[in-house]
mmCIF file of C-alpha atoms in Angstrom:
data_model
loop_
_atom_site.group_PDB
_atom_site.id
_atom_site.type_symbol
_atom_site.label_atom_id
_atom_site.label_comp_id
_atom_site.label_asym_id
_atom_site.label_seq_id
_atom_site.Cartn_x
_atom_site.Cartn_y
_atom_site.Cartn_z
ATOM 1 C CA LEU A 1 72.287 -0.606 -14.398
ATOM 2 C CA ASP A 2 73.454 2.013 -11.969
ATOM 3 C CA GLY A 3 72.494 5.646 -12.205
ATOM 4 C CA GLY A 4 75.472 6.618 -14.446
ATOM 5 C CA GLY A 5 74.917 3.743 -16.884
ATOM 6 C CA ALA A 6 71.207 4.529 -17.271
ATOM 7 C CA GLU A 7 71.967 8.191 -17.952
ATOM 8 C CA ARG A 8 74.551 7.274 -20.653
ATOM 9 C CA SER A 9 72.067 4.891 -22.313
ATOM 10 C CA LEU A 10 69.415 7.621 -22.450
ATOM 11 C CA ARG A 11 71.883 10.084 -24.001
ATOM 12 C CA GLN A 12 72.963 7.597 -26.677
ATOM 13 C CA TRP A 13 69.318 6.809 -27.555
ATOM 14 C CA ALA A 14 68.499 10.512 -27.820
ATOM 15 C CA ALA A 15 71.506 11.060 -30.150
ATOM 16 C CA VAL A 16 70.445 8.173 -32.400
ATOM 17 C CA MET A 17 66.879 9.477 -32.603
ATOM 18 C CA GLN A 18 68.112 12.964 -33.555
ATOM 19 C CA SER A 19 70.370 11.576 -36.292
ATOM 20 C CA VAL A 20 67.550 9.523 -37.955
ATOM 21 C CA PRO A 21 64.958 11.682 -39.729
ATOM 22 C CA TYR A 22 61.265 11.169 -38.817
ATOM 23 C CA ALA A 23 59.311 9.047 -41.299
ATOM 24 C CA HIS A 24 55.595 8.174 -41.534
ATOM 25 C CA ALA A 25 54.450 4.570 -41.576
ATOM 26 C CA SER A 26 51.949 5.574 -44.274
ATOM 27 C CA ALA A 27 51.820 8.620 -46.457
ATOM 28 C CA PRO A 28 49.711 11.447 -45.068
ATOM 29 C CA HIS A 29 46.354 11.910 -46.780
ATOM 30 C CA THR A 30 43.101 13.713 -46.208
ATOM 31 C CA VAL A 31 40.176 12.012 -44.567
ATOM 32 C CA ALA A 32 37.833 10.559 -47.158
ATOM 33 C CA PRO A 33 34.222 11.719 -46.962
ATOM 34 C CA ARG A 34 31.881 9.294 -45.299
ATOM 35 C CA ARG A 35 29.528 7.566 -47.685
ATOM 36 C CA LYS A 36 25.846 8.078 -47.072
ATOM 37 C CA TYR A 37 24.767 4.635 -48.281
ATOM 38 C CA ARG A 38 26.415 1.279 -48.011
ATOM 39 C CA GLU A 39 28.203 -0.014 -51.052
ATOM 40 C CA PRO A 40 27.174 -3.439 -52.372
ATOM 41 C CA GLN A 41 29.397 -6.129 -50.998
ATOM 42 C CA ALA A 42 31.718 -8.014 -53.273
ATOM 43 C CA PRO A 43 30.785 -11.650 -53.978
ATOM 44 C CA ALA A 44 32.309 -14.007 -51.467
ATOM 45 C CA ALA A 45 34.872 -16.559 -52.454
ATOM 46 C CA GLU A 46 33.811 -20.152 -52.986
ATOM 47 C CA ASP A 47 35.784 -21.416 -50.042
ATOM 48 C CA THR A 48 34.315 -18.949 -47.577
ATOM 49 C CA ILE A 49 30.934 -18.887 -45.865
ATOM 50 C CA PRO A 50 28.824 -15.877 -46.926
ATOM 51 C CA LEU A 51 27.929 -13.613 -44.018
ATOM 52 C CA GLY A 52 24.236 -12.800 -43.943
ATOM 53 C CA THR A 53 23.188 -9.303 -42.932
ATOM 54 C CA ASN A 54 19.541 -10.264 -42.281
ATOM 55 C CA MET A 55 18.264 -13.358 -40.505
ATOM 56 C CA MET A 56 15.318 -13.579 -42.904
ATOM 57 C CA PHE A 57 17.694 -14.085 -45.854
ATOM 58 C CA ASP A 58 20.475 -15.950 -44.090
ATOM 59 C CA LYS A 59 20.797 -19.438 -45.576
ATOM 60 C CA ARG A 60 22.246 -20.784 -42.356
ATOM 61 C CA VAL A 61 19.007 -20.117 -40.424
ATOM 62 C CA VAL A 62 16.861 -23.245 -40.237
ATOM 63 C CA ARG A 63 13.168 -22.716 -41.055
ATOM 64 C CA GLY A 64 10.255 -25.002 -40.438
ATOM 65 C CA ASN A 65 10.316 -28.014 -38.145
ATOM 66 C CA THR A 66 13.596 -28.124 -36.258
ATOM 67 C CA TYR A 67 13.148 -31.760 -35.199
ATOM 68 C CA ALA A 68 14.055 -32.975 -38.665
ATOM 69 C CA ALA A 69 16.630 -30.252 -39.314
ATOM 70 C CA GLN A 70 19.978 -31.371 -40.626
ATOM 71 C CA ILE A 71 23.127 -29.915 -39.129
ATOM 72 C CA LEU A 72 25.237 -28.667 -42.038
ATOM 73 C CA PRO A 73 29.008 -28.506 -41.880
ATOM 74 C CA ALA A 74 30.830 -25.224 -42.359
ATOM 75 C CA THR A 75 32.104 -26.296 -45.806
ATOM 76 C CA ALA A 76 28.674 -27.162 -47.254
ATOM 77 C CA ASN A 77 27.749 -25.857 -50.704
ATOM 78 C CA PHE A 78 24.891 -23.443 -50.067
ATOM 79 C CA ASP A 79 24.013 -23.056 -53.752
ATOM 80 C CA GLN A 80 23.450 -26.791 -54.108
ATOM 81 C CA LEU A 81 21.403 -26.911 -50.919
ATOM 82 C CA ASP A 82 19.333 -23.955 -52.080
ATOM 83 C CA GLY A 83 18.571 -25.730 -55.344
ATOM 84 C CA GLU A 84 17.510 -28.873 -53.524
ATOM 85 C CA ARG A 85 15.164 -26.868 -51.290
ATOM 86 C CA LYS A 86 13.576 -25.167 -54.283
ATOM 87 C CA THR A 87 13.045 -28.553 -55.932
ATOM 88 C CA GLN A 88 11.388 -29.909 -52.812
ATOM 89 C CA ARG A 89 9.104 -26.875 -52.572
ATOM 90 C CA HIS A 90 8.157 -27.225 -56.253
ATOM 91 C CA THR A 91 7.361 -30.902 -55.714
ATOM 92 C CA LYS A 92 5.165 -30.087 -52.728
ATOM 93 C CA ARG A 93 3.308 -27.452 -54.697
ATOM 94 C CA HIS A 94 2.509 -29.895 -57.463
ATOM 95 C CA LYS A 95 -0.793 -31.364 -56.409
ATOM 96 C CA ALA A 96 -3.048 -33.993 -57.847
ATOM 97 C CA PRO A 97 -5.360 -32.857 -60.613
ATOM 98 C CA ALA A 98 -8.578 -31.305 -59.372
ATOM 99 C CA LYS A 99 -11.861 -33.114 -59.660
ATOM 100 C CA PRO A 100 -13.923 -32.238 -62.709
ATOM 101 C CA ASP A 101 -16.492 -29.525 -62.176
ATOM 102 C CA THR A 102 -20.215 -30.031 -62.544
ATOM 103 C CA PRO A 103 -21.224 -29.729 -66.186
ATOM 104 C CA ASP A 104 -23.301 -26.802 -67.259
ATOM 105 C CA ALA A 105 -27.069 -27.116 -67.020
ATOM 106 C CA VAL A 106 -29.009 -27.970 -70.131
ATOM 107 C CA SER A 107 -31.194 -25.395 -71.778
ATOM 108 C CA GLY A 108 -34.267 -24.553 -69.778
ATOM 109 C CA ARG A 109 -32.738 -25.646 -66.453
ATOM 110 C CA LYS A 110 -30.392 -24.148 -63.927
ATOM 111 C CA HIS A 111 -28.287 -25.306 -61.040
ATOM 112 C CA MET A 112 -29.211 -24.374 -57.468
ATOM 113 C CA ASP A 113 -27.805 -25.092 -54.018
ATOM 114 C CA VAL A 114 -29.561 -27.790 -52.018
ATOM 115 C CA GLN A 115 -29.037 -28.518 -48.323
ATOM 116 C CA THR A 116 -27.827 -32.022 -47.698
ATOM 117 C CA GLU A 117 -27.396 -31.747 -43.900
ATOM 118 C CA GLN A 118 -29.430 -33.868 -41.501
ATOM 119 C CA TYR A 119 -31.425 -30.849 -40.242
ATOM 120 C CA LEU A 120 -32.723 -28.346 -42.739
ATOM 121 C CA GLU A 121 -32.416 -24.640 -42.048
ATOM 122 C CA GLU A 122 -34.576 -21.936 -43.484
ATOM 123 C CA LEU A 123 -32.431 -19.550 -45.460
ATOM 124 C CA LYS A 124 -33.376 -15.887 -45.365
ATOM 125 C CA ASP A 125 -31.749 -12.726 -46.534
ATOM 126 C CA ARG A 126 -32.435 -11.063 -43.193
ATOM 127 C CA PRO A 127 -32.028 -12.875 -39.892
ATOM 128 C CA VAL A 128 -34.971 -13.177 -37.525
ATOM 129 C CA GLU A 129 -35.267 -10.220 -35.175
ATOM 130 C CA VAL A 130 -37.168 -10.360 -31.897
ATOM 131 C CA GLU A 131 -37.726 -7.429 -29.562
ATOM 132 C CA ALA A 132 -37.394 -8.075 -25.840
ATOM 133 C CA ASP A 133 -37.275 -5.803 -22.841
ATOM 134 C CA THR A 134 -36.652 -6.140 -19.151
ATOM 135 C CA GLN A 135 -37.141 -4.036 -16.059
ATOM 136 C CA THR A 136 -34.672 -3.999 -13.238
ATOM 137 C CA ASP A 137 -35.652 -3.460 -9.621
ATOM 138 C CA ALA A 138 -35.316 -0.046 -8.036
ATOM 139 C CA PHE A 139 -32.143 0.716 -6.175
ATOM 140 C CA LEU A 140 -32.373 -0.308 -2.539
ATOM 141 C CA ASP A 141 -30.667 1.434 0.326
ATOM 142 C CA GLN A 142 -27.378 -0.106 1.152
ATOM 143 C CA LEU A 143 -27.466 -2.020 4.397
ATOM 144 C CA PRO A 144 -25.217 -0.759 7.163
ATOM 145 C CA ALA A 145 -21.983 -2.571 7.635
ATOM 146 C CA PRO A 146 -22.291 -5.279 10.268
ATOM 147 C CA ILE A 147 -20.480 -4.776 13.552
ATOM 148 C CA PHE A 148 -17.118 -6.398 13.505
ATOM 149 C CA ILE A 149 -17.011 -9.310 15.894
ATOM 150 C CA PRO A 150 -13.570 -10.839 16.207
ATOM 151 C CA MET A 151 -13.325 -14.548 15.932
ATOM 152 C CA LYS A 152 -13.446 -16.310 19.263
ATOM 153 C CA THR A 153 -10.212 -17.900 20.362
ATOM 154 C CA GLY A 154 -9.453 -20.364 23.100
ATOM 155 C CA VAL A 155 -11.547 -23.093 24.699
ATOM 156 C CA ASP A 156 -14.729 -22.396 26.638
ATOM 157 C CA ALA A 157 -15.015 -23.851 30.149
ATOM 158 C CA GLU A 158 -17.781 -23.680 32.703
ATOM 159 C CA THR A 159 -18.411 -24.669 36.318
ATOM 160 C CA GLN A 160 -21.401 -24.870 38.671
ATOM 161 C CA VAL A 161 -21.323 -23.345 42.172
ATOM 162 C CA GLU A 162 -24.033 -24.421 44.574
ATOM 163 C CA ASP A 163 -25.402 -22.336 47.440
ATOM 164 C CA GLY A 164 -23.100 -22.276 50.454
ATOM 165 C CA GLU A 165 -20.071 -23.736 48.653
ATOM 166 C CA LEU A 166 -18.024 -20.575 48.466
ATOM 167 C CA PHE A 167 -19.020 -18.678 51.649
ATOM 168 C CA ASP A 168 -21.842 -18.100 54.150
ATOM 169 C CA PHE A 169 -23.283 -14.666 53.576
ATOM 170 C CA ASP A 170 -24.679 -14.213 57.057
ATOM 171 C CA ALA A 171 -21.371 -15.155 58.667
ATOM 172 C CA GLU A 172 -19.172 -13.216 56.263
ATOM 173 C CA VAL A 173 -21.235 -10.025 56.323
ATOM 174 C CA GLU A 174 -21.256 -9.633 60.135
ATOM 175 C CA PRO A 175 -17.730 -8.152 60.523
ATOM 176 C CA ILE A 176 -18.318 -5.846 57.590
ATOM 177 C CA LEU A 177 -21.561 -4.592 59.155
ATOM 178 C CA GLU A 178 -19.826 -4.092 62.484
ATOM 179 C CA VAL A 179 -17.145 -1.955 60.867
ATOM 180 C CA LEU A 180 -19.692 0.081 58.910
ATOM 181 C CA ILE A 181 -21.945 0.650 61.943
ATOM 182 C CA GLY A 182 -18.985 1.469 64.200
ATOM 183 C CA LYS A 183 -17.599 4.000 61.707
ATOM 184 C CA THR A 184 -21.049 5.555 61.287
ATOM 185 C CA LEU A 185 -21.606 5.866 65.065
ATOM 186 C CA GLU A 186 -18.121 7.259 65.597
ATOM 187 C CA GLN A 187 -18.635 9.851 62.866
ATOM 188 C CA SER A 188 -22.037 10.837 64.248
ATOM 189 C CA MET A 189 -20.648 11.174 67.782
ATOM 190 C CA MET A 190 -17.810 13.350 66.502
ATOM 191 C CA GLU A 191 -20.294 15.584 64.709
ATOM 192 C CA VAL A 192 -22.511 15.870 67.828
ATOM 193 C CA MET A 193 -19.519 16.699 70.026
ATOM 194 C CA GLU A 194 -18.372 19.302 67.513
ATOM 195 C CA GLU A 195 -21.824 20.900 67.488
ATOM 196 C CA GLU A 196 -21.896 21.011 71.322
ATOM 197 C CA GLU A 197 -18.438 22.534 71.417
ATOM 198 C CA LEU A 198 -19.430 25.182 68.911
ATOM 199 C CA SER A 199 -22.580 25.941 70.957
ATOM 200 C CA ASN A 200 -20.519 26.336 74.129
ATOM 201 C CA MET A 201 -18.073 28.623 72.337
ATOM 202 C CA ARG A 202 -20.915 30.805 71.053
ATOM 203 C CA GLN A 203 -22.422 31.034 74.558
ATOM 204 C CA HIS A 204 -19.048 31.940 76.074
ATOM 205 C CA GLN A 205 -18.525 34.581 73.406
ATOM 206 C CA GLU A 206 -21.964 36.073 74.024
ATOM 207 C CA HIS A 207 -21.288 36.165 77.794
ATOM 208 C CA PHE A 208 -17.918 37.833 77.197
ATOM 209 C CA GLU A 209 -19.516 40.428 74.897
ATOM 210 C CA GLN A 210 -22.177 41.193 77.538
ATOM 211 C CA ILE A 211 -19.501 41.751 80.227
ATOM 212 C CA ARG A 212 -17.467 43.927 77.873
ATOM 213 C CA ASN A 213 -20.518 45.991 76.936
ATOM 214 C CA ALA A 214 -21.393 46.454 80.652
ATOM 215 C CA GLU A 215 -17.837 47.532 81.436
ATOM 216 C CA LEU A 216 -17.818 49.885 78.445
ATOM 217 C CA ALA A 217 -21.143 51.429 79.551
ATOM 218 C CA GLU A 218 -19.805 51.847 83.106
ATOM 219 C CA THR A 219 -16.637 53.479 81.793
ATOM 220 C CA GLN A 220 -18.645 55.873 79.634
ATOM 221 C CA ARG A 221 -20.891 56.705 82.626
ATOM 222 C CA LEU A 222 -17.885 57.456 84.838
ATOM 223 C CA GLU A 223 -16.305 59.616 82.140
ATOM 224 C CA ALA A 224 -19.548 61.559 81.703
ATOM 225 C CA ALA A 225 -19.814 62.106 85.510
ATOM 226 C CA GLU A 226 -16.163 63.259 85.619
ATOM 227 C CA GLN A 227 -16.792 65.674 82.787
ATOM 228 C CA ARG A 228 -19.844 67.066 84.566
ATOM 229 C CA ARG A 229 -17.880 67.522 87.769
ATOM 230 C CA GLY A 230 -15.130 69.297 85.917
ATOM 231 C CA ALA A 231 -17.643 71.550 84.162
ATOM 232 C CA GLY A 232 -19.327 72.374 87.536
ATOM 233 C CA LYS A 233 -15.952 73.268 89.060
ATOM 234 C CA GLY A 234 -15.202 75.513 86.171
ATOM 235 C CA ARG A 235 -18.457 77.373 86.422
ATOM 236 C CA ARG A 236 -18.032 77.824 90.191
ATOM 237 C CA GLY A 237 -14.519 79.163 89.799
ATOM 238 C CA GLY A 238 -15.611 81.667 87.132
ATOM 239 C CA ALA A 239 -18.357 82.948 89.346
#
């Protein structure tokens, strides 16, 4: 339908609904109070299977040995089967008559229990009691934990080296000794030359200080003579 047709259909349906009064499917009624206890169920019909509410009382639950259990159809008569089970149980309960008991003892005698086993046992009201004691050893100091040694892995191998197989010590040590001795001599010569140079420098410094002291003393002497001459000229001029 197009847009106009759908709108007309909705209007017609709304008009029909307004013309028909509203009616309930069932008459309104109040909510019944909830029963606290369950009501007893009505007896089931003969052609229906009764629904058990407890497995312990459900007749459809097989009890006993399930290897010989018979599979019952859904239409089986449970009352008849129940009667047959009761009859079987009653037959099982019916046992053979018990053996006659021992007659009562004659006057002046009484019955008593006698052991008929192969080995006789002394019967006592109180069992035999024997006291026994034991002494345990004193507590010993706990030994220290052993050092952990990891398990050896791999394969051991060994070899034997005879004298002179790898190298000749006298021949191999000669260049090493030459280097060591040469370095030692060179270092000692450097130290001796350094000491001589320092000694020469000290001597030169002492000689320089002597010359400077002599020149300083000469300068002071000349200054003192000049001062005396100036003082003498001053005294002569004042006179």
